[in-house]
Coordinates of C-alpha atoms (C1' of nucleotides) in Angstrom, one line a residue:
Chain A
X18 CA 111.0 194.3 39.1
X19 CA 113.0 191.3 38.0
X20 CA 114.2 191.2 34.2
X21 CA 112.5 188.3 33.3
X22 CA 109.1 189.9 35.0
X23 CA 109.5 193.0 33.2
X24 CA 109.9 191.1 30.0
X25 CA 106.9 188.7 31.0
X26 CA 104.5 192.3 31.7
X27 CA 105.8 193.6 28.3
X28 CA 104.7 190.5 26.0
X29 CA 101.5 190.3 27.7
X30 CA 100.6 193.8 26.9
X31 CA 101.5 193.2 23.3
X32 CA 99.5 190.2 23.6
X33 CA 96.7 192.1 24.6
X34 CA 96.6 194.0 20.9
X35 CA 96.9 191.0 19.2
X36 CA 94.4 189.0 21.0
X37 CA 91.6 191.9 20.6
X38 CA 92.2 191.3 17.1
X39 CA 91.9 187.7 17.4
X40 CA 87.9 187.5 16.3
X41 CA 86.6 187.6 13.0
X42 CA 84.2 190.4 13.9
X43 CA 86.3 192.4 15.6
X44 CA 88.7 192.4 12.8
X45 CA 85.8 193.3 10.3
X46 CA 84.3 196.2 12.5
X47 CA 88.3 197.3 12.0
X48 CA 88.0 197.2 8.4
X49 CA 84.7 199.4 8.6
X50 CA 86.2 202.0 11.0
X51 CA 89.2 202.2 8.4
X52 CA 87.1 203.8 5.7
X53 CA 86.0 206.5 8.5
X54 CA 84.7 207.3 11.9
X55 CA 81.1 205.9 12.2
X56 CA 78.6 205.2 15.3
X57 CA 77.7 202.0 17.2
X58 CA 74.5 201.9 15.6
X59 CA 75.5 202.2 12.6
X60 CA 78.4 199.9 13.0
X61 CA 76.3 196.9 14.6
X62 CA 74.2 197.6 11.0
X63 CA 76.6 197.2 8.9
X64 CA 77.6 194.3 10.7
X65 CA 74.6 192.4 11.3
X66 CA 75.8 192.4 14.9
X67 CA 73.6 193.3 17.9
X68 CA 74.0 196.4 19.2
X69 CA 74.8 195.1 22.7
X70 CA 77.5 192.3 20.7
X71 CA 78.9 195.7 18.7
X72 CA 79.2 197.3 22.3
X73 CA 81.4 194.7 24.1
X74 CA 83.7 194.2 21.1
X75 CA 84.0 198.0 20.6
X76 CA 85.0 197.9 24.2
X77 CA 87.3 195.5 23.7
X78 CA 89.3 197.5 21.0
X79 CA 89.0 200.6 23.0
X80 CA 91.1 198.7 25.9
X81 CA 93.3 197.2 23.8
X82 CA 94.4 201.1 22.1
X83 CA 93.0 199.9 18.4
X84 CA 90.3 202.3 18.4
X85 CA 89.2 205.5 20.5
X86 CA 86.0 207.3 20.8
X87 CA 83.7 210.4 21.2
X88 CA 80.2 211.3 22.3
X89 CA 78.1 213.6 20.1
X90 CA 74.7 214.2 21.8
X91 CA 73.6 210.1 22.6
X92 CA 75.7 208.5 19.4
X93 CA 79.1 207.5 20.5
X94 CA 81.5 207.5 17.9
X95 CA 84.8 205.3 16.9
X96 CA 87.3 205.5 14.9
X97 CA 91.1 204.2 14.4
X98 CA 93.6 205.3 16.9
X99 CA 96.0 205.9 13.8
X100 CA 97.2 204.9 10.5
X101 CA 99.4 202.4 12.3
X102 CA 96.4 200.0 12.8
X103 CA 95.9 200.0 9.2
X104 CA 99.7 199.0 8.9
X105 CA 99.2 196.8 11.2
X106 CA 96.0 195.2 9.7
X107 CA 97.7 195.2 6.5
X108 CA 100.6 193.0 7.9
X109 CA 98.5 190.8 9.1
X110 CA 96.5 190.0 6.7
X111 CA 100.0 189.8 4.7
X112 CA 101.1 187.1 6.5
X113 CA 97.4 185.2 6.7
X114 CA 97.2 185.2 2.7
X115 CA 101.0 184.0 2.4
X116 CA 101.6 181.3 5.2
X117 CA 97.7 180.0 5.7
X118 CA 96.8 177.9 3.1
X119 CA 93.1 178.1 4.1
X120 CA 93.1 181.9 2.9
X121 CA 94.8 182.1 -0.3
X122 CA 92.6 178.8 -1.0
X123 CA 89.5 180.8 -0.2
X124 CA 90.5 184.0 -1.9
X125 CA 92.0 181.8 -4.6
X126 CA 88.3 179.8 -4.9
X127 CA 86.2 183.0 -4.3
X128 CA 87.9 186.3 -5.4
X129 CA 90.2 184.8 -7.8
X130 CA 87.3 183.3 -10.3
X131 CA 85.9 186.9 -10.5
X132 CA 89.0 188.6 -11.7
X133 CA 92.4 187.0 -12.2
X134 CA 94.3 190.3 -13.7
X135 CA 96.6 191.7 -11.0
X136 CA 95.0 194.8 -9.5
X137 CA 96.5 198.2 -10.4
X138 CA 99.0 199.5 -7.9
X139 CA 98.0 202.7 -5.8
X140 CA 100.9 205.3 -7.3
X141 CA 100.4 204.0 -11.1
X142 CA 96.5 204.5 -10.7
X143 CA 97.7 207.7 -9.1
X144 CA 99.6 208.6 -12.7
X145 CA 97.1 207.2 -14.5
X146 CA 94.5 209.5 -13.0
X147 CA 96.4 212.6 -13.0
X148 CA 97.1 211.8 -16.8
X149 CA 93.7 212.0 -16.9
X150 CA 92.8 208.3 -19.0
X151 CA 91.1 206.6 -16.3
X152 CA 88.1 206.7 -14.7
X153 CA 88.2 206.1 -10.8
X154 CA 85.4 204.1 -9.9
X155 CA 84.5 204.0 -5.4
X156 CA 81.8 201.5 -4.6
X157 CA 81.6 201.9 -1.4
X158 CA 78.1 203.4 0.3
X159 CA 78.1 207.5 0.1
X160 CA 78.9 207.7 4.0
X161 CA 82.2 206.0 3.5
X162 CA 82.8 207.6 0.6
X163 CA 82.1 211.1 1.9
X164 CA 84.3 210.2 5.0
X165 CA 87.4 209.7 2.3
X166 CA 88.1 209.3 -1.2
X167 CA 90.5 208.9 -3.4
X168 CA 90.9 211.8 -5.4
X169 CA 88.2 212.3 -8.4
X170 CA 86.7 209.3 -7.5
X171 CA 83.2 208.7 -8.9
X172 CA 81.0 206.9 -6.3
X173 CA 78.7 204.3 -7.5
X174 CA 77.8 202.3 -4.9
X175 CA 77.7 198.4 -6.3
X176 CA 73.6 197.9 -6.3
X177 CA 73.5 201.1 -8.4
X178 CA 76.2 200.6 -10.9
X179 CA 73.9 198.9 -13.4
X180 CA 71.4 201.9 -13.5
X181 CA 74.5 204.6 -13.9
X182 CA 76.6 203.4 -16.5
X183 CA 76.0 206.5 -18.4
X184 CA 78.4 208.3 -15.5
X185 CA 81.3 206.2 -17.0
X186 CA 82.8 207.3 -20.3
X187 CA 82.8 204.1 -22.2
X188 CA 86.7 205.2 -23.7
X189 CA 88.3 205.1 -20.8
X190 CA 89.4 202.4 -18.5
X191 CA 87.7 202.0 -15.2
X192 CA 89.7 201.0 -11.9
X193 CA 87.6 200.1 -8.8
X194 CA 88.3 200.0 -5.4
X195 CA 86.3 199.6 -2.3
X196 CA 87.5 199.1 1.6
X197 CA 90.3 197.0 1.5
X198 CA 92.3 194.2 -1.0
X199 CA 89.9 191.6 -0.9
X200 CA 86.2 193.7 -0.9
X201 CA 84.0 191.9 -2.6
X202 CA 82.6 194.6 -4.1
X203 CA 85.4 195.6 -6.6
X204 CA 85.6 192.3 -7.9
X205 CA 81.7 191.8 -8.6
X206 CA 81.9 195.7 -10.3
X207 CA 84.7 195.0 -12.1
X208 CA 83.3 191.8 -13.2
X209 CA 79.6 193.3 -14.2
X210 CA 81.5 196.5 -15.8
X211 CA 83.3 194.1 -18.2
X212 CA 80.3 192.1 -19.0
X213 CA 79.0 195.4 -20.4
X214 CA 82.1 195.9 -22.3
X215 CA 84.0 198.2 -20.5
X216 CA 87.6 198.4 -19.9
X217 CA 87.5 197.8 -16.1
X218 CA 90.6 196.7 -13.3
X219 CA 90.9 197.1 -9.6
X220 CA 93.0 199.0 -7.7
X221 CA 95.5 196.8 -5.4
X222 CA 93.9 197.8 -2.1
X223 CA 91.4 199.7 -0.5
X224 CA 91.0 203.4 0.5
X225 CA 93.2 202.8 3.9
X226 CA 95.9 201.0 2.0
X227 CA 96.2 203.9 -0.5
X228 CA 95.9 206.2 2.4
X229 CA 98.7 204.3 4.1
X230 CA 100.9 204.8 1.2
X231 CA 100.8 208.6 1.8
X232 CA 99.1 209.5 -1.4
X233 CA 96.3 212.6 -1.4
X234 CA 92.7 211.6 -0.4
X235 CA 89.5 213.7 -0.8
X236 CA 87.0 214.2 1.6
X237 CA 83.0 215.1 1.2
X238 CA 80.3 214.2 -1.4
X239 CA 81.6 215.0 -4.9
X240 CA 80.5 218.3 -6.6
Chain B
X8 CA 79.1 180.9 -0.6
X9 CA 77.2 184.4 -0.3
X10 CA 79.7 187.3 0.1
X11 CA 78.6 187.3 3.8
X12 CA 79.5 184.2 4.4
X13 CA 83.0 184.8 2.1
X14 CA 84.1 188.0 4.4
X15 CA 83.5 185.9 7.5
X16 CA 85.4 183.0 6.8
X17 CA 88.1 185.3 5.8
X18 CA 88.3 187.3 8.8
X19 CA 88.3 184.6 10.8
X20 CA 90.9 183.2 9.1
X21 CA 92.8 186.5 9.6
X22 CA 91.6 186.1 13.3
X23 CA 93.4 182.9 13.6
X24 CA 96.9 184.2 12.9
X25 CA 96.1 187.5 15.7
X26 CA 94.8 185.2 18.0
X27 CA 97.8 182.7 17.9
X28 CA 100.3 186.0 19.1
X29 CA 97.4 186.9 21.5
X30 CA 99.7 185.2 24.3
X31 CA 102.8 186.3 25.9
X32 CA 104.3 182.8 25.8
X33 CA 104.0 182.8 21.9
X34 CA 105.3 186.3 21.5
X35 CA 108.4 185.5 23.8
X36 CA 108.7 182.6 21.3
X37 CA 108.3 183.9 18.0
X38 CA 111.2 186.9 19.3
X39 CA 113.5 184.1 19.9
X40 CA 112.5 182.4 17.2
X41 CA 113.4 185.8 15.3
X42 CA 117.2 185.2 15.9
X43 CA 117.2 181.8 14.4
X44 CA 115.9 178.7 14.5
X45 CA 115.5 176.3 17.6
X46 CA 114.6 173.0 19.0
X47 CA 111.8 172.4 21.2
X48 CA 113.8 172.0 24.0
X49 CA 116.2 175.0 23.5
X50 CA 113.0 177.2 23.6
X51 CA 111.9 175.1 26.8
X52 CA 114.7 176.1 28.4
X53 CA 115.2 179.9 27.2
X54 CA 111.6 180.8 27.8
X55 CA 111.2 179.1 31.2
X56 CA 108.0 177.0 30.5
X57 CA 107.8 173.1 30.0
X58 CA 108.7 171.2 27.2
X59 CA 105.2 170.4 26.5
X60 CA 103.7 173.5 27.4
X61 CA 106.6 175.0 25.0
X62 CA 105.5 171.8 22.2
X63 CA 101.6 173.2 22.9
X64 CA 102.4 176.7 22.0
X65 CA 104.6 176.3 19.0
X66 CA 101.8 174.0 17.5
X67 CA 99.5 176.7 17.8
X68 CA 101.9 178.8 16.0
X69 CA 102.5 175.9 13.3
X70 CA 98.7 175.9 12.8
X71 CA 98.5 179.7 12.3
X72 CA 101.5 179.5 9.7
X73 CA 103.7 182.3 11.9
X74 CA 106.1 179.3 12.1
X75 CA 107.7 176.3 10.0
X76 CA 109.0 172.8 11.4
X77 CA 111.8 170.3 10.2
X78 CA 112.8 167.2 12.1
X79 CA 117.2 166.5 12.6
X80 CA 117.0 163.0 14.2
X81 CA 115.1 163.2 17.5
X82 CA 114.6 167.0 17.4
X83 CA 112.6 169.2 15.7
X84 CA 113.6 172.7 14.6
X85 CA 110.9 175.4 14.6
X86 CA 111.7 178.7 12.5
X87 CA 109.8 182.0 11.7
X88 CA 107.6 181.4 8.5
X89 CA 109.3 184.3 6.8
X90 CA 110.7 188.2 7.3
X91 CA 107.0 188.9 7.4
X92 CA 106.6 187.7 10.4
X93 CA 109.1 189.9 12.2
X94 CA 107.1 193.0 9.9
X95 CA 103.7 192.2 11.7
X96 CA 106.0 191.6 14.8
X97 CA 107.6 195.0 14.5
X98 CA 103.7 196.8 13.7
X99 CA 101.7 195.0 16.6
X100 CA 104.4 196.7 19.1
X101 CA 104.7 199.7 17.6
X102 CA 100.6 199.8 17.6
X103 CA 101.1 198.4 22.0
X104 CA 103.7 201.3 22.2
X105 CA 101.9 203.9 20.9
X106 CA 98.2 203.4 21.9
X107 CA 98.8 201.8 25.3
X108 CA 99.7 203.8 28.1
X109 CA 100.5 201.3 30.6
X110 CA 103.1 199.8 27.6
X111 CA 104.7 203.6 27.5
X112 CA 104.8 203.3 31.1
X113 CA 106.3 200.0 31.4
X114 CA 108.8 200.9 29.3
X115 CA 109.4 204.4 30.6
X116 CA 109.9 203.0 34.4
X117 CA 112.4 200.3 33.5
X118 CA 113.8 200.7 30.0
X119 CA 114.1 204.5 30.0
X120 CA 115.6 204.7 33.2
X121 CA 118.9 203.1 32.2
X122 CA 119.1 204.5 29.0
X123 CA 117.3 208.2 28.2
X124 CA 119.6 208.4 25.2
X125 CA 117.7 208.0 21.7
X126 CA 119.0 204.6 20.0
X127 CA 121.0 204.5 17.3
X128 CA 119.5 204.0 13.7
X129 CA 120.3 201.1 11.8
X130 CA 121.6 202.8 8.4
X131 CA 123.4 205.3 10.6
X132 CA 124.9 202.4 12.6
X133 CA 125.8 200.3 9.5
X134 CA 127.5 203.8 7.9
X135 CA 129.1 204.4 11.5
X136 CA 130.7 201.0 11.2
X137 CA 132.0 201.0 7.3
X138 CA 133.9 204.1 8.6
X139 CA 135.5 202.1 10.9
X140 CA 134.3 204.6 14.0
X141 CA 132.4 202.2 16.1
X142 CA 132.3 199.3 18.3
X143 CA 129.2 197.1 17.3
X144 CA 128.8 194.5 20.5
X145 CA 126.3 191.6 20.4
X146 CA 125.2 190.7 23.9
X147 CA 123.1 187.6 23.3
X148 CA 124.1 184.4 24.0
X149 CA 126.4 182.8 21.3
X150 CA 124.2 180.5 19.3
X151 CA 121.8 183.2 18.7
X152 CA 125.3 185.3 17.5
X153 CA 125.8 182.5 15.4
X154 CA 122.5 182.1 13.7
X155 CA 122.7 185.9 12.3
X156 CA 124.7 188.9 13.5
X157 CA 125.6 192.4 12.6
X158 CA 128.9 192.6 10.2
X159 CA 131.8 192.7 12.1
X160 CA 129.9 192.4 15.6
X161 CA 131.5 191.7 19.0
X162 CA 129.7 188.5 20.7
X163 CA 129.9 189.1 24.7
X164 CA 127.6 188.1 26.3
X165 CA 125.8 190.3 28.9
X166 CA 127.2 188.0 31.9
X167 CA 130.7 187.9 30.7
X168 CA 130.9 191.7 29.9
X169 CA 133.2 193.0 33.0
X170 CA 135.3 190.0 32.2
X171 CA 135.8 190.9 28.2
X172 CA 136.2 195.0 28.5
X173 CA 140.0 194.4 27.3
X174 CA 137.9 193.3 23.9
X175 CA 136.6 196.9 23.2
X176 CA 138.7 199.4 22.5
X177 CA 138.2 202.4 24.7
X178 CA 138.7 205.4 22.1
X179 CA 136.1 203.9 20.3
X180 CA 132.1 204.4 20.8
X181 CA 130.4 201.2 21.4
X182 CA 126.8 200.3 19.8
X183 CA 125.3 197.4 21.7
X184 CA 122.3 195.9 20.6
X185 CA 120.1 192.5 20.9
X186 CA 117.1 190.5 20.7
X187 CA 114.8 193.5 19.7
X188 CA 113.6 197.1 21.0
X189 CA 113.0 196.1 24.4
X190 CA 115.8 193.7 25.2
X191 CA 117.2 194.5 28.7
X192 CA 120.3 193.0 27.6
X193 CA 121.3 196.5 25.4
X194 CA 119.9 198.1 28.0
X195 CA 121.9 196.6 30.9
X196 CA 125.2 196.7 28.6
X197 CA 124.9 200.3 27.9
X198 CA 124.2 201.1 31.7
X199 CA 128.0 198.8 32.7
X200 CA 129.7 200.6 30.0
X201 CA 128.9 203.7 30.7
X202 CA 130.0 203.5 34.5
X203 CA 133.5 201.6 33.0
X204 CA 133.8 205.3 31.2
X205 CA 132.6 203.7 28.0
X206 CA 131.3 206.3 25.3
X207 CA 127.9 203.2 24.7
X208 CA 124.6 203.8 22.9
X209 CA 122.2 201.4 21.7
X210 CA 120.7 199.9 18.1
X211 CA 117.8 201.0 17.6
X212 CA 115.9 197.4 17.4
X213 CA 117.6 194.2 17.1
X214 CA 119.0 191.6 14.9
X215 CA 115.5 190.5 13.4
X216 CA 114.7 194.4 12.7
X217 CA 117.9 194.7 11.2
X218 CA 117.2 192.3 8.6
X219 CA 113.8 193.8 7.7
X220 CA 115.5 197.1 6.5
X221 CA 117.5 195.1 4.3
X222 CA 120.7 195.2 5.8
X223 CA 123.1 193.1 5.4
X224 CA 123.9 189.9 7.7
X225 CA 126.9 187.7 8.9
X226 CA 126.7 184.1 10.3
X227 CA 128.8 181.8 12.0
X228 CA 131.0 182.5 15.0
X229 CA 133.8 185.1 14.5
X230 CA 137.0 183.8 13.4
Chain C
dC27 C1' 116.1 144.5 21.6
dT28 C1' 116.3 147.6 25.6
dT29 C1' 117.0 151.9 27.5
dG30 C1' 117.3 156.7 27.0
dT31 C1' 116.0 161.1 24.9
dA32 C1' 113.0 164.4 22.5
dT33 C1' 108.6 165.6 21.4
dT34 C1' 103.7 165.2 21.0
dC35 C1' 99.2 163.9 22.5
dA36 C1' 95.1 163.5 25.4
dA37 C1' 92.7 164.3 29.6
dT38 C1' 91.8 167.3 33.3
dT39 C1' 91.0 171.5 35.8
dA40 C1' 90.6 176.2 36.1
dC41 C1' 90.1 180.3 33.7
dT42 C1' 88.7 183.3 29.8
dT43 C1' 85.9 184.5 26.0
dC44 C1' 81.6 185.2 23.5
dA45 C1' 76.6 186.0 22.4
dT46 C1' 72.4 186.7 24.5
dT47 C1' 69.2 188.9 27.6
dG48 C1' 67.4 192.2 30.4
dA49 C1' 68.5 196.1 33.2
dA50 C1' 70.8 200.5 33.8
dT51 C1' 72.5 204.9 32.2
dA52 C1' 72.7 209.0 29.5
dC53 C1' 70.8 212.1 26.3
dT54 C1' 66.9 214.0 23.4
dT55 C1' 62.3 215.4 22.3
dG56 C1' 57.7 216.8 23.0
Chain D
dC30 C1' 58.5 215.3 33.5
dA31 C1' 57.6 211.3 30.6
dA32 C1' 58.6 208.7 26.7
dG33 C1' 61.9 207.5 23.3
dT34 C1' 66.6 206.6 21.6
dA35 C1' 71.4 205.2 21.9
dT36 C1' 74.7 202.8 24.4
dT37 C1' 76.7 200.3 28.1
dC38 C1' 76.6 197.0 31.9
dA39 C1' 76.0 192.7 34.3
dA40 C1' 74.7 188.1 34.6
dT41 C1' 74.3 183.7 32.3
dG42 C1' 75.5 179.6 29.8
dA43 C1' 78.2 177.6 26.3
dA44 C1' 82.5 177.3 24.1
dG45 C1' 87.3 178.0 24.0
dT46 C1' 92.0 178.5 26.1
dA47 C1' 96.1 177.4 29.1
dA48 C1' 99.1 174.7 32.2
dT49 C1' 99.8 170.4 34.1
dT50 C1' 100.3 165.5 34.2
dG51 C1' 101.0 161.1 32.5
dA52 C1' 101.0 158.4 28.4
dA53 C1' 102.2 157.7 23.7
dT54 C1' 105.3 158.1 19.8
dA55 C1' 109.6 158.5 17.3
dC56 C1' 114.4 158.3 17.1
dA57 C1' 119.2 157.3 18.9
dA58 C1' 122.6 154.7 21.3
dG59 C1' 124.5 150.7 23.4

DNA sequence: CTTGTATTCAATTACTTCATTGAATACTTG
DNA sequence: CAAGTATTCAATGAAGTAATTGAATACAAG
């Protein structure tokens, strides 16, 4: 094999990770399989996809070496191949918000309005935590919670925080965090937890980025 | 907007940047593009494709921000958008490396064959060379030497390398490196020094993944 | 002003991708 | 063994992508 054909072989490969990624769903079934192994079924639910549509893009991600899989009975489930697909989701979605006016327009127009303090970085939260004077606040659903939390995390999914308030201590300072930087559903607690007063900020990243920093996560429902 | 509709704009703005390195053609382009910037027709010619097809591609990359324009005159320079670029570079082939077997096996049939020898790592390398024990050789062509190089690097060119051994001092290791990871030309230097009786490794990456650790880089052609 | 150079654009053709639909396959349950 | 469930497959039509070709545009030189 010539040089330049070896070369030619080597780049399309590479292109073929990048260009599984290259489709907004594919990218966001990504995000959910970052917070934890989960099914098709459940995947193409928490998608809004079809089943068939989850399928085929699944597939995709399974050829291109993104994700890999395992049967239990009938349910097939997927997961991450490692933590260098979250690195590498985190890169590029780096280099979307910084170079692609489009996106830090829409975050900027969307995520911005709801909370303009600068999130809480993963190891201070980390200090903050183990000092014991903040309450960490996970509002993501209890199966991606169970899957992996950060440590002493309180799980409140958003559509229940109103109703169980009384599991935050008012005295303390709340950070939030859900799947990933730009969740929506750390902002809108953060923003409903400081209309009720409370001392509330988000943590800069989601359960894979903090993960991805090498700091401890917990696993199962909370005692 | 509804959050639904938020997240899916949003990914598929994040799609647009995957999908623009979703071709070989653009990879091939944003690695040369890595070394320093370049006219259109400079890319034309060192990737092999037409100057339009090259013009089509690199608009594509304009439009998904991996890449910045400027106009001299006639010609227009293209450059990476930033050191991020190389970063998300860098993470989509580690991510092909390590979760695609028929990239390990590319690799493995014509990369390791001429070189089974670990590379050499950067801060090792730049410590090597402060102590004044090494030969640090260049092997891409000149302009690319030019645009950025390794302190105190040797430019020869892969093609003139049997003609220039008198430059390299033969009690000395030599450390050749390139383009990136997976540039032949290291590969192909290593392979003639060795059979010369050369005592040759390889950098571990190139000039662009130099950079990203933060190491420190000349320009200009060697005095 | 004309000619040459560098680059981009638009149209075309062929190929690929994507969502849908219905069928096929595999496993579970009664 | 039949019916139900979960998943994948294959075909289809629509939309998008990629290389080529020739034209258009912009700048430089004589």
């Amino acid at each position: 094999m010539s040089t330049t054909g070896f070369k030619q072989q080597l780049f399309q490969q590479f292109a073929r990770v990048a260009k599984a990624m290259g489709h907004g769903s594919r990218l966001e079934l990504l995000e959910f399989l970052a917070q934890g192994e989960r099914s098709v079924d459940q995947l193409a639910k928490v998608s809004g996809l079809s089943v068939a549509n989850t399928s085929q893009h699944l597939r995709l991600l399974l050829q291109a070496g993104l994700v890999t899989n395992r049967k239990a009975g009938q349910k097939v489930y997927y997961r991450l191949s490692g933590e260098d697909v979250v690195g590498l989701l985190a890169s590029l979605r780096q280099v979307a918000e910084r170079h692609l006016s489009d996106v830090s327009r829409l975050i900027n127009d969307y995520l911005s309005v709801k909370d303009e303090l600068q999130p809480v970085p993963a190891t201070e939260l980390l200090e903050m935590a183990r000092e014991g004077i903040v309450t960490v606040l996970d509002v993501r659903p209890p199966e991606e919670y169970a899957a992996g939390h950060l440590p002493g995390a309180v799980n409140i999914p958003l559509a229940e925080l109103e109703a169980h308030l009384d599991q935050l201590p008012e005295d303390q300072a709340v950070v939030a965090y859900c799947r990933g930087p730009h969740c929506v559903l750390a902002f809108d607690a953060v923003e409903q937890l400081r209309q009720k007063g409370f001392n509330a900020r988000r943590l800069d990243g989601g359960l894979p980025e903090w993960r991805l920093e090498g700091l401890p996560v917990e696993q199962g429902i909370r005692s």
